Short mmCIF file of C-alpha atoms in Angstrom, two decimals:
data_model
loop_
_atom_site.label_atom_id
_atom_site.label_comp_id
_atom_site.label_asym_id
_atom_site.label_seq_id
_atom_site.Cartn_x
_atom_site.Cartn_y
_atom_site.Cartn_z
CA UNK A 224 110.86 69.68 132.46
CA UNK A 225 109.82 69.76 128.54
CA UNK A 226 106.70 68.37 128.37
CA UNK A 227 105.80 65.16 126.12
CA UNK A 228 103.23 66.93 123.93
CA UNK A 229 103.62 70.30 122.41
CA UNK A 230 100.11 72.08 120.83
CA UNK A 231 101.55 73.29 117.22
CA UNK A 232 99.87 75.02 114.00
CA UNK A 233 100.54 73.06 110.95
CA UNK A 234 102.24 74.57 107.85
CA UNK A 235 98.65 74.72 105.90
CA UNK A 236 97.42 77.20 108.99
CA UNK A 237 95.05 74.54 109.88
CA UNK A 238 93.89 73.51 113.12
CA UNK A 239 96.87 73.54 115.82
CA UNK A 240 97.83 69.43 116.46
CA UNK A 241 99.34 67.89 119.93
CA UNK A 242 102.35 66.50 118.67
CA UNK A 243 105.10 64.23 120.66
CA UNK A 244 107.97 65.64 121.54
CA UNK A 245 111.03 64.44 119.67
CA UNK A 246 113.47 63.59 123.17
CA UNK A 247 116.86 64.51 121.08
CA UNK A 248 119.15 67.54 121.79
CA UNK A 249 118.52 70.79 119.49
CA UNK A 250 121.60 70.96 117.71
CA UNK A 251 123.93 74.48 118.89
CA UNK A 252 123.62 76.36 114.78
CA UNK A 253 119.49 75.36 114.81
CA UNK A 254 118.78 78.49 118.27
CA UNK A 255 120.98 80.98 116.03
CA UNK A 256 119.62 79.96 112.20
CA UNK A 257 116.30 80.56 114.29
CA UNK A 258 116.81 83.54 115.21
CA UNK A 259 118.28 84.98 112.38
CA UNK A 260 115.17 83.96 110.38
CA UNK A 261 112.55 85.54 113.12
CA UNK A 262 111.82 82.29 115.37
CA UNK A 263 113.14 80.90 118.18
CA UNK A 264 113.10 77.19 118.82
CA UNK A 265 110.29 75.60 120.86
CA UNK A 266 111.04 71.73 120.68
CA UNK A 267 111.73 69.50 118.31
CA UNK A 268 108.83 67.39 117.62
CA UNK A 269 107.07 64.22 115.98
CA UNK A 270 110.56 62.68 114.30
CA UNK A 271 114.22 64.19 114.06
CA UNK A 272 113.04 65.88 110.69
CA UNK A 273 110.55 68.64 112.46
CA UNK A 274 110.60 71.09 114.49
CA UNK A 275 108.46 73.68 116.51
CA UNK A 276 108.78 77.01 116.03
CA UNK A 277 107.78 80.35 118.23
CA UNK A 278 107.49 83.09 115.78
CA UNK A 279 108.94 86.33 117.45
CA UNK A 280 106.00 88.88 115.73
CA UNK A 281 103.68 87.03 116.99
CA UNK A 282 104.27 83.85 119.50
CA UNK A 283 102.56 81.25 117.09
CA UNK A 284 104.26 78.08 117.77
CA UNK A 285 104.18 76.31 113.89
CA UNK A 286 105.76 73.15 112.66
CA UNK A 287 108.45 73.33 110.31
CA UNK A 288 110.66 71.15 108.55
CA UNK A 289 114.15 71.08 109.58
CA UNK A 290 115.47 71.16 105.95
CA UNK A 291 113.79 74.54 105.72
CA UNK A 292 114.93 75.97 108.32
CA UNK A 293 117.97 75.05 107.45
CA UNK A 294 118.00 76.27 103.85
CA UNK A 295 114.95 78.76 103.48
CA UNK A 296 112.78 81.12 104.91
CA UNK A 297 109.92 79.35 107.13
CA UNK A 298 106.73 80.81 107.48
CA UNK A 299 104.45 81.30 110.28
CA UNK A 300 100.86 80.63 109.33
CA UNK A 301 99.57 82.80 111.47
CA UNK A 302 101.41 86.21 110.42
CA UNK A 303 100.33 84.63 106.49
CA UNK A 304 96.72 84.54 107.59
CA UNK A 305 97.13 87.92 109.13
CA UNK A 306 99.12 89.42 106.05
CA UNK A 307 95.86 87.68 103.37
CA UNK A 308 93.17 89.38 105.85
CA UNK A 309 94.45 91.94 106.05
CA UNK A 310 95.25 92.11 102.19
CA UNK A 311 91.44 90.85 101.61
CA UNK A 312 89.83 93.73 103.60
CA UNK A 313 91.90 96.49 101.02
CA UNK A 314 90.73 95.00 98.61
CA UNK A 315 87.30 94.99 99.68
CA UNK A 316 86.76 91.35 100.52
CA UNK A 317 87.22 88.84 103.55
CA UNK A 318 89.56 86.40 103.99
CA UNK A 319 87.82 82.71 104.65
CA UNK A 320 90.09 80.09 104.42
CA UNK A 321 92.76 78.36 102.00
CA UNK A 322 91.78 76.40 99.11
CA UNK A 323 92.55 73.02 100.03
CA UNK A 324 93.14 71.60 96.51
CA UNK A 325 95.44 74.45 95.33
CA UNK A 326 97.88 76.72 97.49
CA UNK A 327 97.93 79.48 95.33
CA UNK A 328 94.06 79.98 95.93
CA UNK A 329 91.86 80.81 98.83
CA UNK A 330 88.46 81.56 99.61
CA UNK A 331 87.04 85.05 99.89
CA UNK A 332 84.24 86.84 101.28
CA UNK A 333 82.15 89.68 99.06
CA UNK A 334 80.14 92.28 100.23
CA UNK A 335 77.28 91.50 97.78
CA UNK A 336 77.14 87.71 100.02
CA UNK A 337 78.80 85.51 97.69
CA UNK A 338 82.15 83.29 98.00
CA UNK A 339 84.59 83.75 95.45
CA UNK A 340 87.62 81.81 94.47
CA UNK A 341 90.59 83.60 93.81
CA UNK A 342 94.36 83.72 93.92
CA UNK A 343 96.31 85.51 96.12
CA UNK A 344 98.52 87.28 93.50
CA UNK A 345 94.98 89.03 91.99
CA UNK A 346 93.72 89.87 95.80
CA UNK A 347 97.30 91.66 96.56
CA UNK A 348 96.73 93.64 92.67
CA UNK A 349 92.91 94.57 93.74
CA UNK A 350 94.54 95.87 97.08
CA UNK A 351 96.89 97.50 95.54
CA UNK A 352 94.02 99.02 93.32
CA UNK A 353 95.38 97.46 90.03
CA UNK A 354 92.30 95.27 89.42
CA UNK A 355 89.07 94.58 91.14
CA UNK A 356 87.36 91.45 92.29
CA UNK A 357 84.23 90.34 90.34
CA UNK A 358 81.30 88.02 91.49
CA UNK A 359 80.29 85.76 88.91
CA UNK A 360 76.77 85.71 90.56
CA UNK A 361 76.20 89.40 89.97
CA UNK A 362 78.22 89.53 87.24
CA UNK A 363 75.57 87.33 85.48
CA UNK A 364 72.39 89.01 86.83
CA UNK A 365 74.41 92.20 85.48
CA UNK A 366 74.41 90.54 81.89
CA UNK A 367 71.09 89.30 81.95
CA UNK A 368 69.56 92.63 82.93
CA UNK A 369 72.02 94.61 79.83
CA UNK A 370 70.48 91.97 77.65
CA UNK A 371 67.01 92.36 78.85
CA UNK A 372 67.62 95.92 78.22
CA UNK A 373 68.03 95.51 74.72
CA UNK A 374 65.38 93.01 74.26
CA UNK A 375 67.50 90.24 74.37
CA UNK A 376 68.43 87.72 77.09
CA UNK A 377 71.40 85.35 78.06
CA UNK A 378 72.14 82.10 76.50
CA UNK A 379 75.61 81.27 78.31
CA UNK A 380 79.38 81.65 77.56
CA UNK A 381 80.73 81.90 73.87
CA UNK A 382 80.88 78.62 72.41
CA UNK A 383 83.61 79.53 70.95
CA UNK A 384 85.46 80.21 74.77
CA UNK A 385 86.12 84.05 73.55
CA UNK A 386 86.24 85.79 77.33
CA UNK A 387 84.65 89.01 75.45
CA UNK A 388 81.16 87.38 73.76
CA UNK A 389 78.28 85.64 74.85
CA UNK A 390 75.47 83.72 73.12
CA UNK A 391 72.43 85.73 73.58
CA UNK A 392 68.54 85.08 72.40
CA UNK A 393 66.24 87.63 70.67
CA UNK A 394 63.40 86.45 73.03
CA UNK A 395 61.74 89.86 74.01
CA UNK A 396 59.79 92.38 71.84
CA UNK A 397 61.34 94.25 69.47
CA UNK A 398 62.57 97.61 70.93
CA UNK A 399 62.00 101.35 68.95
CA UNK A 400 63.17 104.76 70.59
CA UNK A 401 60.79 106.85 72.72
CA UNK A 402 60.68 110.41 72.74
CA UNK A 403 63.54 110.03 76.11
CA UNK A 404 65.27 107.93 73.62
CA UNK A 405 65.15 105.29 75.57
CA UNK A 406 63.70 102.09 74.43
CA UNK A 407 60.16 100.60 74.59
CA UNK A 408 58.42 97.59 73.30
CA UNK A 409 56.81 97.50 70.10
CA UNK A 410 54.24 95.23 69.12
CA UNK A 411 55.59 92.56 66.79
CA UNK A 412 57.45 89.46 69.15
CA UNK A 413 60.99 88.94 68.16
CA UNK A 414 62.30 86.04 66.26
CA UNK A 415 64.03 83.68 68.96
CA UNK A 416 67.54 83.93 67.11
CA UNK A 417 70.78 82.67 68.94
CA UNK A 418 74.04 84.21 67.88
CA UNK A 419 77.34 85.40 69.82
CA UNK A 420 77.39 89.14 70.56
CA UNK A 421 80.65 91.14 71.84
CA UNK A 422 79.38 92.47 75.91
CA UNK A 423 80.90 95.48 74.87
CA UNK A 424 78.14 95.99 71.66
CA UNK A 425 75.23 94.73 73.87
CA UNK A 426 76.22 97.52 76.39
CA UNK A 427 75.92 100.25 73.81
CA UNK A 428 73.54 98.75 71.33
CA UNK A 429 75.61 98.34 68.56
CA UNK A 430 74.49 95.27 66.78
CA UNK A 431 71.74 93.99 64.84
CA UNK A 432 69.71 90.90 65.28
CA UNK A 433 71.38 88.38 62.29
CA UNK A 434 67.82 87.00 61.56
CA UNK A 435 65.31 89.75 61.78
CA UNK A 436 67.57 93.14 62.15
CA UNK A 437 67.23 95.82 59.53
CA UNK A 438 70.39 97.72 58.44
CA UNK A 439 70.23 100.99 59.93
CA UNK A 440 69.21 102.76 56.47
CA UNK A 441 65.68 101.08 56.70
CA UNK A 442 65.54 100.80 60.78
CA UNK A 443 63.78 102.88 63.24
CA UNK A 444 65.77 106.08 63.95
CA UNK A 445 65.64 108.91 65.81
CA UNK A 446 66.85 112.92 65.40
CA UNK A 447 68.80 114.39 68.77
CA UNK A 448 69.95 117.48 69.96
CA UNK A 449 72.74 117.38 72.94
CA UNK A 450 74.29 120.14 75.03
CA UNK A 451 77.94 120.22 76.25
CA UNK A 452 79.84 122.67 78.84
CA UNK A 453 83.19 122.83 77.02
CA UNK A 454 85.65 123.85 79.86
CA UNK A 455 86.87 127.15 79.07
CA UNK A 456 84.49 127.75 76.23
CA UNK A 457 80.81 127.36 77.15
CA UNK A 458 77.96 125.99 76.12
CA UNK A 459 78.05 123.83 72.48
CA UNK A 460 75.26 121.73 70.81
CA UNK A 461 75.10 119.08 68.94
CA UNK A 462 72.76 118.05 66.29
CA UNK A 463 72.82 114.42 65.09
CA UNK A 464 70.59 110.87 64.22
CA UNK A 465 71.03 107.69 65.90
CA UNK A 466 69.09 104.72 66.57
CA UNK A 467 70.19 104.96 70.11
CA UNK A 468 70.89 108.50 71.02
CA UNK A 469 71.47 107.69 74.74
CA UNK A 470 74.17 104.83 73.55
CA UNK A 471 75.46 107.31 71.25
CA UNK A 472 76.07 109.86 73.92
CA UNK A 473 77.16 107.93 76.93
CA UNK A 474 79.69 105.35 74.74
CA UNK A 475 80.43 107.06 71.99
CA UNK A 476 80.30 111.02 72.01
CA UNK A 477 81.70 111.85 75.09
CA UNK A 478 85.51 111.34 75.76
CA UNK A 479 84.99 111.34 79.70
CA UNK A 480 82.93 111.48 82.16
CA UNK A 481 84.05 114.72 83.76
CA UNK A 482 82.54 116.52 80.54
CA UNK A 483 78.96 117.57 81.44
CA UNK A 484 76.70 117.32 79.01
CA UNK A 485 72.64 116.60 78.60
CA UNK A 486 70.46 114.73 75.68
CA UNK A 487 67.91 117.47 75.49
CA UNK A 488 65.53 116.11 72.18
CA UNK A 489 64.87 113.14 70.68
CA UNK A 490 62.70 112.88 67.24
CA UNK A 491 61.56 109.37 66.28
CA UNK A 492 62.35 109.05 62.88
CA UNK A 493 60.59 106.09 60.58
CA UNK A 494 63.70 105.36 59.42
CA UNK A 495 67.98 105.80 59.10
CA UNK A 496 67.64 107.00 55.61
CA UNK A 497 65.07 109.75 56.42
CA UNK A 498 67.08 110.52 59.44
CA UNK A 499 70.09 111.25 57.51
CA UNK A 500 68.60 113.23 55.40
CA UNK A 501 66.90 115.50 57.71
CA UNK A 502 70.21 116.00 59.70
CA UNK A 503 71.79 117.37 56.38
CA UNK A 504 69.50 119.23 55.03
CA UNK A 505 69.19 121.28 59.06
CA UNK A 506 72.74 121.04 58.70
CA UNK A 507 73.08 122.57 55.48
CA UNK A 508 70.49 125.55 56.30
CA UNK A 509 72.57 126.36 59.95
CA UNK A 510 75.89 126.95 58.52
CA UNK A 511 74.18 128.91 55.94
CA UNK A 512 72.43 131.08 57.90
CA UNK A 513 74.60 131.12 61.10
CA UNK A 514 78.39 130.37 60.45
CA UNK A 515 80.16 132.27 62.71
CA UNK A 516 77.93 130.16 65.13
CA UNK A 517 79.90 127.04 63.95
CA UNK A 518 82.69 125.94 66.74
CA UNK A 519 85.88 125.21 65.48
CA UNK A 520 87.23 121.42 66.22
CA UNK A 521 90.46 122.71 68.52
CA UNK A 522 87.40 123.97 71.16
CA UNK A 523 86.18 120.66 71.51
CA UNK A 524 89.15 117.98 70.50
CA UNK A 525 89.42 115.61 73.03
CA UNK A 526 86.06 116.10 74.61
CA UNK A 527 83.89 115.24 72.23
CA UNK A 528 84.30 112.17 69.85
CA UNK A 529 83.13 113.57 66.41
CA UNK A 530 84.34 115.54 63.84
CA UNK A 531 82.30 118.52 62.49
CA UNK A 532 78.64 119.78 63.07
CA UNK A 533 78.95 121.30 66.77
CA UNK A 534 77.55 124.96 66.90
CA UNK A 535 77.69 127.49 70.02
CA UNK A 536 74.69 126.94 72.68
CA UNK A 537 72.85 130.00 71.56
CA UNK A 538 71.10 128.14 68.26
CA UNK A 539 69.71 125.41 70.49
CA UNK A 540 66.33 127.39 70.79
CA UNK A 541 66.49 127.52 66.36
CA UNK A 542 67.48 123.35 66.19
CA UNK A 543 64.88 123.15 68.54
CA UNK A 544 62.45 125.51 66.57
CA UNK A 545 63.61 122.78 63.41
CA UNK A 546 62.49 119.86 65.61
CA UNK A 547 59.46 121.59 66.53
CA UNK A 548 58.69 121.67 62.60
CA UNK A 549 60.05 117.75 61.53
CA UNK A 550 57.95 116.69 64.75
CA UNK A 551 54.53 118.41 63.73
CA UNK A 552 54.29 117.83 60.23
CA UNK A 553 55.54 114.19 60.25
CA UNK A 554 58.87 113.13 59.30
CA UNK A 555 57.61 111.20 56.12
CA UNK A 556 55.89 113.66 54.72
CA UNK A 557 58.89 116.16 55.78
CA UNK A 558 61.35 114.12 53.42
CA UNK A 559 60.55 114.62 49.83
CA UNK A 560 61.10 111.45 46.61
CA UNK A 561 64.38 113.52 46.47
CA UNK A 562 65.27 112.70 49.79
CA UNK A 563 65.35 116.53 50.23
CA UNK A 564 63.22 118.15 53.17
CA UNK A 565 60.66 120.87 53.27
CA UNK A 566 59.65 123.41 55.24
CA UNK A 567 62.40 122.98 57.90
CA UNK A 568 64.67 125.88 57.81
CA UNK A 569 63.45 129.55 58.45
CA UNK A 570 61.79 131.15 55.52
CA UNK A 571 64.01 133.05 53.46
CA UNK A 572 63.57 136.74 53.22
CA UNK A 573 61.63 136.95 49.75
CA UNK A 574 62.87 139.31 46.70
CA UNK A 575 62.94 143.21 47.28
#
């Protein structure tokens, strides 16, 4: 005998509901449309337009609309929250529940702690390893500390809704390169300027406060030498001037991060301009003296972002010897009113 209440999971995959039985016969095409479409009937139930449904994957008994059944595919809420967890966990997340204000959304679960909103087309792409899944509560602790980093910290989103700026405060102490090249506080506090920043140039440093930031000719700089394993090749270095030399090798230099390579000197300089000029002028004196040491662009093209001034490994211990020299006698008094430099090539071999 049926009974007069049937336990059923409602189409939302809620909790399951004891609905009345609907006492009418089951029409002879509703068993075989059933069946065709992965269910077999259970009862009709709660009026003459619903009826239960035993899914044959895996026994859930749902309610369903007749017209559906009738003229589209029904689907059992269980297999659907089985199909999301099980997309969730590929993609590195838990499923939690359905968002009740919008069906395309759900709840999910991150390993850092925090609940995230997202829909289920971007948690099938992350599982699918098209995308990933980002926390907005790290992600923000993660732009605070790149700020903090570069002396700055985090106002809030662009006022201008741009997905790829923030506002950001000059609220620390001004920054100037150590000898790691890393930076370190200086003495004067900065100037509490607001202003929108790209993410991408607070990552690598490439900005300038618009209130108190020097163009790089006047700005603290800083000389480098870099080493590179060219596959294939062998050792290369690199001589150069940045105001960021870690920035400049990690973002800029380097095509990929299979290429090893090392930042093996930095030289505070007092300044781009005398920077520049001491890079030429050590420049000028190693293709003079060494240039079958100079390594031809096709050894390095697509490894290393730059276009001249990379010389084999075996003058690192003479750009080093040149360091050695701009380091101990001071870069300012190094530079001459010229702009030339003294005293930082080896001594020429004098007249016969």
């Amino acid at each position: 005998m049926m009974p007069s209440t049937l336990l059923v999971v409602p189409r939302d995959g809620g909790a399951a509901l004891r609905l009345p039985v609907f006492e009418r016969p089951v029409p002879d095409d509703w068993p075989r449309l059933a069946a065709d479409k992965g269910y077999a009937i259970a009862a009709r139930v709660k009026d003459r337009l619903h009826v239960a449904l035993r899914c044959d994957r895996c026994g859930c008994v749902s309610l369903s609309l007749v017209y559906t059944l009738r003229t589209a595919q029904p689907l059992c809420p269980a297999c659907l929250c089985a199909d999301r967890s099980s997309a969730a966990e590929a993609a590195g997340a838990v499923f939690l529940r359905r968002d009740p204000a919008d069906t395309r959304y759900a709840i999910y679960g991150l390993p850092c702690g925090h609940e995230v909103r997202r829909q289920f087309g971007l948690i099938a792409r992350a599982a699918a390893g098209e995308t990933g899944i980002r926390c907005e509560v790290c992600h923000a602790g993660a732009l605070e500390a790149e700020a903090a980093a570069r002396d700055w910290s985090l106002v809030g989103p662009d006022p201008q809704g741009d997905p790829n700026y923030r506002l950001y405060a000059h609220t620390h102490l001004a920054a100037q390169p150590g000898e790691d090249g890393k930076a370190v506080s200086g003495a004067a506090p900065a100037c509490g300027h607001v202003q929108r920043i790209a993410r991408g140039n607070m990552m690598t440093g490439r900005f300038t406060c618009g209130a108190c930031g020097q163009g790089w000719p006047v700005a603290a700089s800083a000389l480098y030498l870099m080493r590179f394993e060219l596959p294939g090749h062998g050792p290369v270095v690199k001589l150069g001037f940045s105001r960021d030399p870690v920035s400049r090798l990690r973002f800029q230099l380097r095509a990929g991060p299979g290429l090893a390579c090392e930042l093996r000197r930095v030289i505070p300089v007092t300044s781009g301009h005398r920077a520049i000029c001491l890079e030429k002028r050590m420049h000028v004196e190693l293709r003079r003296l060494h240039p079958d040491a100079v390594v031809p662009p096709r050894a390095w093209r697509g490894l290393i972002r730059v276009r001249s001034e990379i010389y084999e490994g075996r003058l690192e211990p003479l750009i080093d010897a040149m360091l050695d020299r701009v380091e101990g006698e001071g870069n300012d008094r190094a530079v001459g009113e010229d702009g030339d430099e003294a005293g930082l090539a080896p001594p020429r071999p004098g007249a016969p």
